[in-house]
XYZ file of C-alpha atoms in Angstrom:
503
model
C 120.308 142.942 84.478
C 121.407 139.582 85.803
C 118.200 137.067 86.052
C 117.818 135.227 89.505
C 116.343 131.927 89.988
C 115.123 130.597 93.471
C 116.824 127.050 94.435
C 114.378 124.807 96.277
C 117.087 122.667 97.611
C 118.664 125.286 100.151
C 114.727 126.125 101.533
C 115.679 123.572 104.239
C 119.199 125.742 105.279
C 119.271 127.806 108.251
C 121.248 131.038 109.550
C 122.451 129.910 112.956
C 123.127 132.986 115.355
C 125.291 132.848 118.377
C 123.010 134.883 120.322
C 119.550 133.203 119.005
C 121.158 129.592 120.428
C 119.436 127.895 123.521
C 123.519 128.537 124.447
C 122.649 132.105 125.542
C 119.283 131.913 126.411
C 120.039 129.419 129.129
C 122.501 130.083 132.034
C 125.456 128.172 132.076
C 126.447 126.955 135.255
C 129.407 129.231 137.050
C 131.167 126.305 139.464
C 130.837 123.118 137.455
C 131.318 121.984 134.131
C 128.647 121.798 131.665
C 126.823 118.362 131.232
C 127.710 118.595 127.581
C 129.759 120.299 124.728
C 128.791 123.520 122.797
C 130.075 125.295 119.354
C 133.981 126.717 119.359
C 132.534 130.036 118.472
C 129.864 129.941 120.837
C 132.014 129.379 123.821
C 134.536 131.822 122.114
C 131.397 134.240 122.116
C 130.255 133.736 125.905
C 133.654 134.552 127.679
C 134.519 137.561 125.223
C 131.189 139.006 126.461
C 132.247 138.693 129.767
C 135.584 139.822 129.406
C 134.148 143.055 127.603
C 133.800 144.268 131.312
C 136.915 144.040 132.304
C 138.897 147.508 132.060
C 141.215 148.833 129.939
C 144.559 147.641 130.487
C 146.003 150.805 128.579
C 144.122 152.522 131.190
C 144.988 150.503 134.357
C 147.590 153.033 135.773
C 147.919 151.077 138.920
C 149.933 148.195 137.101
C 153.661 148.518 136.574
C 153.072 145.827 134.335
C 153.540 145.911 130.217
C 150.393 146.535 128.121
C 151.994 146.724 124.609
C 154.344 145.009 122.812
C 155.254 145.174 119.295
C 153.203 142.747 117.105
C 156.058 140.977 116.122
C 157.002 140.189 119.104
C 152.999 138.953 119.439
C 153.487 136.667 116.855
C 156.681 135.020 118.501
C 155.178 134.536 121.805
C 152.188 133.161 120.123
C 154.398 130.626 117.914
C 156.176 129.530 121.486
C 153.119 128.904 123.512
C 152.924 125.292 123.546
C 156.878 125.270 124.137
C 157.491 124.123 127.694
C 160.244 125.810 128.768
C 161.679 123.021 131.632
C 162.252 120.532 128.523
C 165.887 121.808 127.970
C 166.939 119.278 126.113
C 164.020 119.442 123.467
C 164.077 122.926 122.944
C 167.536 124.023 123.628
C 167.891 127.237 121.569
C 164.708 129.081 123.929
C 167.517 127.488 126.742
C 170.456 129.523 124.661
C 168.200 132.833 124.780
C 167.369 132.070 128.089
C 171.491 132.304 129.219
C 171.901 135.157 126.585
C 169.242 137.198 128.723
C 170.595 136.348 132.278
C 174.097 137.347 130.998
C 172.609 140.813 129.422
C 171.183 141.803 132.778
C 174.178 141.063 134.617
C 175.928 143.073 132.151
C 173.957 145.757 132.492
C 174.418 145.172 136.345
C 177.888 145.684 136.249
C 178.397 141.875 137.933
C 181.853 140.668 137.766
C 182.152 138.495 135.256
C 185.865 137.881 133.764
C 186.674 136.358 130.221
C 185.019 133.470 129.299
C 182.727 133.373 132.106
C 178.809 133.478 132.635
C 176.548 134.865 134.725
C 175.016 132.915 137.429
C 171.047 133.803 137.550
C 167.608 132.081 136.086
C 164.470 133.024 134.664
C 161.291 133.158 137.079
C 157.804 133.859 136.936
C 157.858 137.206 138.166
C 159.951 139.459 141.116
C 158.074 137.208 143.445
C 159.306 133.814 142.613
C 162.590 135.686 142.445
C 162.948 137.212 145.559
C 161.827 133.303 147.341
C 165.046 132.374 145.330
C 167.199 134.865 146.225
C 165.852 134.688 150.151
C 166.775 130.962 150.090
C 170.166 131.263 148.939
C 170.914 134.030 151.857
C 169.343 131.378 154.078
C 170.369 128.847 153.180
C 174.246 130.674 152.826
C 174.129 131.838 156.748
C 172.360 128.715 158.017
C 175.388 126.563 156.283
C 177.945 129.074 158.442
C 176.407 129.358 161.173
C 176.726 125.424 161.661
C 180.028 125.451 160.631
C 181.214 127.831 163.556
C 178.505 125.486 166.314
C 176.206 128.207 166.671
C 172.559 127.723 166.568
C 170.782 128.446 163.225
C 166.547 128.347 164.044
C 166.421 132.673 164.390
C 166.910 133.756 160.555
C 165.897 137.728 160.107
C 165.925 139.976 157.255
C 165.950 143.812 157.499
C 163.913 145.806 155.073
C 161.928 149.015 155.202
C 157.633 148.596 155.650
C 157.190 149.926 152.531
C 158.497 146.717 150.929
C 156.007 144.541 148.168
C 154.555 141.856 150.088
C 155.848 139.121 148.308
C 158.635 139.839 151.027
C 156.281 139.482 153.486
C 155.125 135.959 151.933
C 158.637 134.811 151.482
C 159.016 135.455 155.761
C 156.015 133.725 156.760
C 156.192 131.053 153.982
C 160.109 130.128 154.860
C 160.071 131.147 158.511
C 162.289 133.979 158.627
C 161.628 137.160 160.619
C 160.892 140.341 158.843
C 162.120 143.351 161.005
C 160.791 146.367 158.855
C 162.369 150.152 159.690
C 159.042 151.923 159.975
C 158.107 155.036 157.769
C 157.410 158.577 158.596
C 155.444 161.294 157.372
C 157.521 162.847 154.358
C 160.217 159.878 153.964
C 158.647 156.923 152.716
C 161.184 154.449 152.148
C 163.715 152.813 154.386
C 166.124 154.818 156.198
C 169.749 153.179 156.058
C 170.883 154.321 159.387
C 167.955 153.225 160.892
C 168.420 149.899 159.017
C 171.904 148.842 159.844
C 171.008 149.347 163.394
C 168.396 146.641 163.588
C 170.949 144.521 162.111
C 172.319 141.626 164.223
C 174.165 137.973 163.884
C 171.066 136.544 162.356
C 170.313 139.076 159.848
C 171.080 136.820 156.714
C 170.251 140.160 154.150
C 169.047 143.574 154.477
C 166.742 144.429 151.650
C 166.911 147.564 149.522
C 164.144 148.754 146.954
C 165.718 150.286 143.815
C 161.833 151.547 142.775
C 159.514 152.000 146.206
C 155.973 150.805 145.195
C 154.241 153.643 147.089
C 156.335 156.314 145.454
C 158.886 155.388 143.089
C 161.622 156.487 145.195
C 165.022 154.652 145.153
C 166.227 153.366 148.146
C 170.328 154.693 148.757
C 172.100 151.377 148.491
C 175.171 153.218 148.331
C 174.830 154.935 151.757
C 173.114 151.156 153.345
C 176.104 149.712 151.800
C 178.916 152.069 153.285
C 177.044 151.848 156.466
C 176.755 148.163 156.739
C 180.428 147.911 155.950
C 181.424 149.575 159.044
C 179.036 147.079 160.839
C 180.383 143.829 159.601
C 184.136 145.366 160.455
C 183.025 146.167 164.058
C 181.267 142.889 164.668
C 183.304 140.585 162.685
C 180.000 139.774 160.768
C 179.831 139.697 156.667
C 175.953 140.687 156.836
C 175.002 141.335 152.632
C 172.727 143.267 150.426
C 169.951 141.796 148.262
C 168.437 144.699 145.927
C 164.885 144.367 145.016
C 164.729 146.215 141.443
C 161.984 145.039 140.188
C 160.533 148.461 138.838
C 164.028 150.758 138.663
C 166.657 147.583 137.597
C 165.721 148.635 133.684
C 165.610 152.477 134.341
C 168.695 153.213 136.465
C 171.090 151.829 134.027
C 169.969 154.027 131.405
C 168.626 157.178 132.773
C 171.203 157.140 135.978
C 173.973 155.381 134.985
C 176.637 157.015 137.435
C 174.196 155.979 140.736
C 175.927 153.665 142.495
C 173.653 150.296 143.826
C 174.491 147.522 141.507
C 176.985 144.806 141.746
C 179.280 147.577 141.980
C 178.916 147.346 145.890
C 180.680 144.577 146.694
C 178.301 143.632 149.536
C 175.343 143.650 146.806
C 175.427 139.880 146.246
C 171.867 139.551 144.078
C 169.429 141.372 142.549
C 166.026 140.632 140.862
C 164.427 142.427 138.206
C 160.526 142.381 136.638
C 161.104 141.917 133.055
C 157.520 142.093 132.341
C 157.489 145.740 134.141
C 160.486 148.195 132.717
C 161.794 145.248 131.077
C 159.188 145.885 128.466
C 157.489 142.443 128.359
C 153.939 140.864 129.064
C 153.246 139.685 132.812
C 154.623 136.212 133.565
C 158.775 136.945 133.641
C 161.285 137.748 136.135
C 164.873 137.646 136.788
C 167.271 137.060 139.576
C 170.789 137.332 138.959
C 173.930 136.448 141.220
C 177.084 138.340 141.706
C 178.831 135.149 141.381
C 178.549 130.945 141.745
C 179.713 131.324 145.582
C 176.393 133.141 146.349
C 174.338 130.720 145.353
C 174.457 127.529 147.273
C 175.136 124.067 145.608
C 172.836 122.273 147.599
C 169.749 124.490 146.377
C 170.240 123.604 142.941
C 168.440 120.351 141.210
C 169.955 118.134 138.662
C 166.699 116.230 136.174
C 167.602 113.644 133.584
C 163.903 112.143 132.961
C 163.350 114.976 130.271
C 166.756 114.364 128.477
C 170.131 115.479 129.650
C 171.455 116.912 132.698
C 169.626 119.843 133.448
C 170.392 121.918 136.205
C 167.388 123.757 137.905
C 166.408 126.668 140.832
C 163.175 127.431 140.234
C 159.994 126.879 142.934
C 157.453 126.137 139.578
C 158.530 123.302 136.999
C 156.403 123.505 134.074
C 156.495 127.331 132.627
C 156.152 128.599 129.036
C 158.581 130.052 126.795
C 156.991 132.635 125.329
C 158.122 135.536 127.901
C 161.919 134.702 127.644
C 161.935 135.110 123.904
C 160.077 138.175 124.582
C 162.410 139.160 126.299
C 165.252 138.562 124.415
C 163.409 140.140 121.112
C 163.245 143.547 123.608
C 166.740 142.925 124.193
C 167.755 142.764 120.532
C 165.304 144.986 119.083
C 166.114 147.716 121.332
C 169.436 147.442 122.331
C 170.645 150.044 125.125
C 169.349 153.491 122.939
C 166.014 152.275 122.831
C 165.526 151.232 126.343
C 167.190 154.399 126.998
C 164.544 156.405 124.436
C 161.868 154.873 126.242
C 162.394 155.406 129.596
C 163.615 159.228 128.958
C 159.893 159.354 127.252
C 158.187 157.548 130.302
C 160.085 160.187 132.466
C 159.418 163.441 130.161
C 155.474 162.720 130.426
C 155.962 162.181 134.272
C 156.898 165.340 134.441
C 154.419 166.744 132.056
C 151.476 165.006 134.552
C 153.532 166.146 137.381
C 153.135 170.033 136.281
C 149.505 169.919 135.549
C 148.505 168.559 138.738
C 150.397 171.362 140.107
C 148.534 174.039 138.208
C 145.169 172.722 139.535
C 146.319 173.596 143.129
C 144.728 170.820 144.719
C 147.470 168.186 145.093
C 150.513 167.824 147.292
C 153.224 165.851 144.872
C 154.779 162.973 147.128
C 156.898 161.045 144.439
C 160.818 162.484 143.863
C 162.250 163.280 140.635
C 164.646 160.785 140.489
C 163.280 157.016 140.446
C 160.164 155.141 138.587
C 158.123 157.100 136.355
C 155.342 157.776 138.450
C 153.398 160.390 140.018
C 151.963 159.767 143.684
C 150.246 162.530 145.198
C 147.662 163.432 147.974
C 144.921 166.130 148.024
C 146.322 169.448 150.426
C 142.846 169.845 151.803
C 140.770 166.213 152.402
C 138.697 167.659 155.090
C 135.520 167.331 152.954
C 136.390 164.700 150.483
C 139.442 162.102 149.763
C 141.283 160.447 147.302
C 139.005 157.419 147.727
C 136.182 159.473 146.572
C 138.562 161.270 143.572
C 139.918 157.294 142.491
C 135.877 155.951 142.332
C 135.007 159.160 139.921
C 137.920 158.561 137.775
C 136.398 155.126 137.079
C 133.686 156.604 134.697
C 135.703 158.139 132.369
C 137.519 154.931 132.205
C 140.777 155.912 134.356
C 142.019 152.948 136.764
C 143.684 155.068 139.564
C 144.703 153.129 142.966
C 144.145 155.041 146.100
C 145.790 153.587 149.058
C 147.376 154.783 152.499
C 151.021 154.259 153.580
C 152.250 151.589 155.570
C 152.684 151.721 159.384
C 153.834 155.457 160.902
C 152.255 156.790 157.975
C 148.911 155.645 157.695
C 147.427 158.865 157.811
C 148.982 159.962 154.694
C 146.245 158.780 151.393
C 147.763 159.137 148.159
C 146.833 158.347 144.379
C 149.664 156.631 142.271
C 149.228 157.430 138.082
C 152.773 154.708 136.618
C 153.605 155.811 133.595
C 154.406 152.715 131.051
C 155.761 152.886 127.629
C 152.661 152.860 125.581
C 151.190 156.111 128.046
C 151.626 158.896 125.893
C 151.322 162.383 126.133
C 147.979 162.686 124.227
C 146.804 160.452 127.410
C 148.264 162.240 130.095
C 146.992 165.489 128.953
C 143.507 163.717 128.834
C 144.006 162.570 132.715
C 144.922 165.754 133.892
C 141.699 167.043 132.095
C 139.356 164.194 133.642
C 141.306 164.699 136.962
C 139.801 168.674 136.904
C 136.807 167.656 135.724
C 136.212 165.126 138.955
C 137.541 168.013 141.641
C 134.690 170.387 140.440
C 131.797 167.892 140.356
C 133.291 166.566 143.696
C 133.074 170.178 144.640
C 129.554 170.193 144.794
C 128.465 167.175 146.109
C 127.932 167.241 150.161
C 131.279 166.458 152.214
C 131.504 162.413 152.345
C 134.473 162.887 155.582
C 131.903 164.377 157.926
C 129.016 161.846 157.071
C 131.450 159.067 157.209
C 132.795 160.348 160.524
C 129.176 160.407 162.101
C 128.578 156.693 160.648
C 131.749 155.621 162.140
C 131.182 157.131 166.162
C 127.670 155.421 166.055
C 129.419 152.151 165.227
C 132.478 152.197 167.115
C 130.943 149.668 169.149
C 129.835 147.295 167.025
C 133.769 147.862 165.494
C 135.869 147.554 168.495
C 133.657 144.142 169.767
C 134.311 142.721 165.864
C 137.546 143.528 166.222
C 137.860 142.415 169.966
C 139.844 145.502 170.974
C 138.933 147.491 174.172
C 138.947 151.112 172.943
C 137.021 153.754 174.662
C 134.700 155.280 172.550
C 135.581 158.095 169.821
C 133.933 161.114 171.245
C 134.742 164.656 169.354
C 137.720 163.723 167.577
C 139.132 165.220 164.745
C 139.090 164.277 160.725
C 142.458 163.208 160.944
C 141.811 161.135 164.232
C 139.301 159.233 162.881
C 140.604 158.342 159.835
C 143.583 156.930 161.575
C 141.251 155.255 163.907
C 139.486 153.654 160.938
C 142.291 152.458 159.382
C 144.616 150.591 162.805
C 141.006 149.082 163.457
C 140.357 147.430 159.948
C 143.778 146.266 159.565
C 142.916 144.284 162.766
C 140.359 143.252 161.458
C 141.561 141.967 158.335
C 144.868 140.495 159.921
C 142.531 138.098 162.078
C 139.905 137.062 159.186
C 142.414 137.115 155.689
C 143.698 134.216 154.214
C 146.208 134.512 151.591
């Protein structure tokens, strides 16, 4: 047995815990900054217990967005977080990956570039900051003509369908151009081509096309809006182009439907952005907007900075960005090559269909989403006369599920779907687990009291106190349907929130 002797000197020593400090035991203050400093580990301690309520990313199936990457590729994004990525000159090889990934995509785009060329296109923060780059360069391309032939310039439009993201929206009110959205209708839910080439006019400077409809996945038929608008511009004389918004389906039509036609293949397609932190495999934070050729994008747009070294040419609406995303990128790139992009997205798709089937069984859901587009699966419940997909989204929450349940944009807002996106790291193990939770929620919701009719009778005893808030004369809602309140719910709210929001 070893013998043990008792050191006086370390009587004095004591064991400090986190969650025995006066840090813990007094509130911090939520707005301002603390009058003085505290321990690393204690303020490492304080937000990580906070953040321990946040959900589970791997369970958010709202978000497009990546929630895995390889660690590998953790560690190199980690390594190239203090490298800012607007200092060219300093750290020109994450510039060199930067021009290997905007010529990849355009690749993969089919642009037109011949021998010894590159691709014309930049990095961005996401689709957003992408499509406000893209819209400029239209702009600023048919504002630049328009003077040139003495006609007046002040009425810029684009055409898109409503069920556009609203970052379109933003880049309209933020750059003063007028959206003119083809509405939706019950059982098409994206934009109708016909419909869209016939709101087209001399100040249309782009129609917009979704390749990957946010509401359902659907593509959008650039092909058809292409062949249409075509015969337009030969008619009127006009040269009226197509900007393709593929932020979700840019990295899954070139590998699971490479013959589909809506790439830089249409000559009238003159850009198209991309999410790489969505398909594209990466964390949130990238984006990419690529060019059919230098003649699309407008000289005057582009900025020309020597106080951080060289020459450095520049299109971006942020400065100061980090690296780490566009080596992600490229490590995706290289890592996976086409087979593995094309492995991942035929595994998103084959458990699509696998969550697809067993909502089917249950007999309870209408499936809205096609076969052909995102891997997702929106659907809506075939009777909601007693409860909705509101109620079906809140119960998912407590077996950890994150399940968005929204209604469709205008001409459709009747229609209330769910949305489950299936990402890379959703696997089948999981989506047999959702469909179980999702059966498990439509019997207890079975026998709880209808919420419809009790919200109904809350709603006709405060129509009044509605229609004055929203400052709408309305007569009031006497014996009307489900279906006819609901809808009355919703066009009253959104007036409500179109007069009070601020963005």
């Amino acid at each position: 047995m070893v013998i043990s002797t008792a050191s006086g000197e370390r009587r004095g020593e004591q064991v400090n815990s986190t969650f025995a400090s006066r840090y813990v035991r007094n509130v911090l203050p939520k707005f301002q900054m603390p009058e003085t400093s505290m321990p690393k580990d204690v303020a490492y301690q304080i937000i990580n217990d906070e953040l321990m309520l946040d959900g589970n990313p791997r369970l958010n199936l709202a978000s497009f967005v990546t929630t895995w990457m390889e660690p590998e590729c953790d560690r190199l994004m980690t390594a190239a977080m203090n490298k800012n990525y607007v200092d060219m000159d300093e750290y020109p090889v994450t510039t060199e990956l930067q021009n290997r990934c905007v010529n990849i995509i355009a690749h993969l785009f089919n642009a037109p570039i011949g021998d010894g060329e590159t691709a014309v296109g930049v990095s961005t923060v996401g689709s957003s900051e992408a499509i406000m780059l893209a819209g400029l360069a239209f702009k600023r391309k048919w504002q630049n003509k328009r003077k040139g032939e003495g006609k007046p310039f002040d009425k810029p439009n684009i055409v898109t369908g409503a069920n556009v993201q609203v970052c379109w929206e933003k880049f309209a009110r933020y750059f003063e151009v007028e959206l003119k959205e083809v509405k939706l209708s019950e059982g098409y839910y994206v934009m109708d081509p016909a419909k869209a080439v016939e709101m087209v006019d001399e100040n249309t400077i782009c129609v917009a096309a979704i390749l990957g409809s946010t509401l359902t996945g659907e593509f959008e038929d650039v092909k058809l809006l292409h062949d249409l608008l075509v015969e337009k511009n030969k008619q009127t004389g006009w040269d009226t182009p197509i900007h393709v918004d593929a932020a979700s389906g840019g990295f899954i039509a070139p590998f699971l439907y490479p013959e589909l036609e809506w790439d830089f293949r249409l000559p009238l397609v003159k850009s198209i952005n991309v999410s790489g932190h969505k398909y594209g495999l990466v964390y949130a934070g990238v984006g990419w907007v690529v060019w059919r050729s230098k003649e699309d994008l407008p000289d005057e747009l582009i900025f020309h900075i020597n106080y951080l070294g060289s020459d450095q040419p520049t299109f971006t609406l942020n400065f100061s960005k980090g690296s780490s995303q566009i080596i992600a990128q490229y490590y995706q790139f290289i890592r996976l090559g086409f087979e593995g992009y094309k492995n991942v997205m035929e595994n998103c798709m084959e458990n699509t269909r696998m969550l697809k089937q067993g909502l089917e069984k249950t007999g309870r859901f209408e499936i809205l989403s096609k076969d052909i587009g995102v891997p997702l699966v929106a659907f809506s419940l075939k009777d909601s006369s007693k409860h909705t997909v509101f109620e079906v989204a809140d119960s998912l929450r407590k077996f950890g599920w994150i399940v968005p349940a929204y209604t469709m944009p205008a001409n459709a807002e009747h229609v209330a779907v769910l949305r489950v996106v299936i990402r890379e790291d959703f696997s089948r193990g999981l989506a047999e687990r959702l469909i179980s939770d999702i059966d498990k929620v439509m019997r207890e919701i079975d026998t709880l009291p209808g919420q419809v009719s009790s919200k109904t009778a809350h709603v006709t005893a405060t129509v009044d106190e509605v229609v004055r808030d929203s400052e709408v004369a309305v007569k009031p809602t006497v014996h009307k349907s489900v279906t006819d309140v609901e809808q009355d719910i919703v066009s009253r709210w959104k007036g409500i929130v179109k007069k009070r929001s601020v963005c």
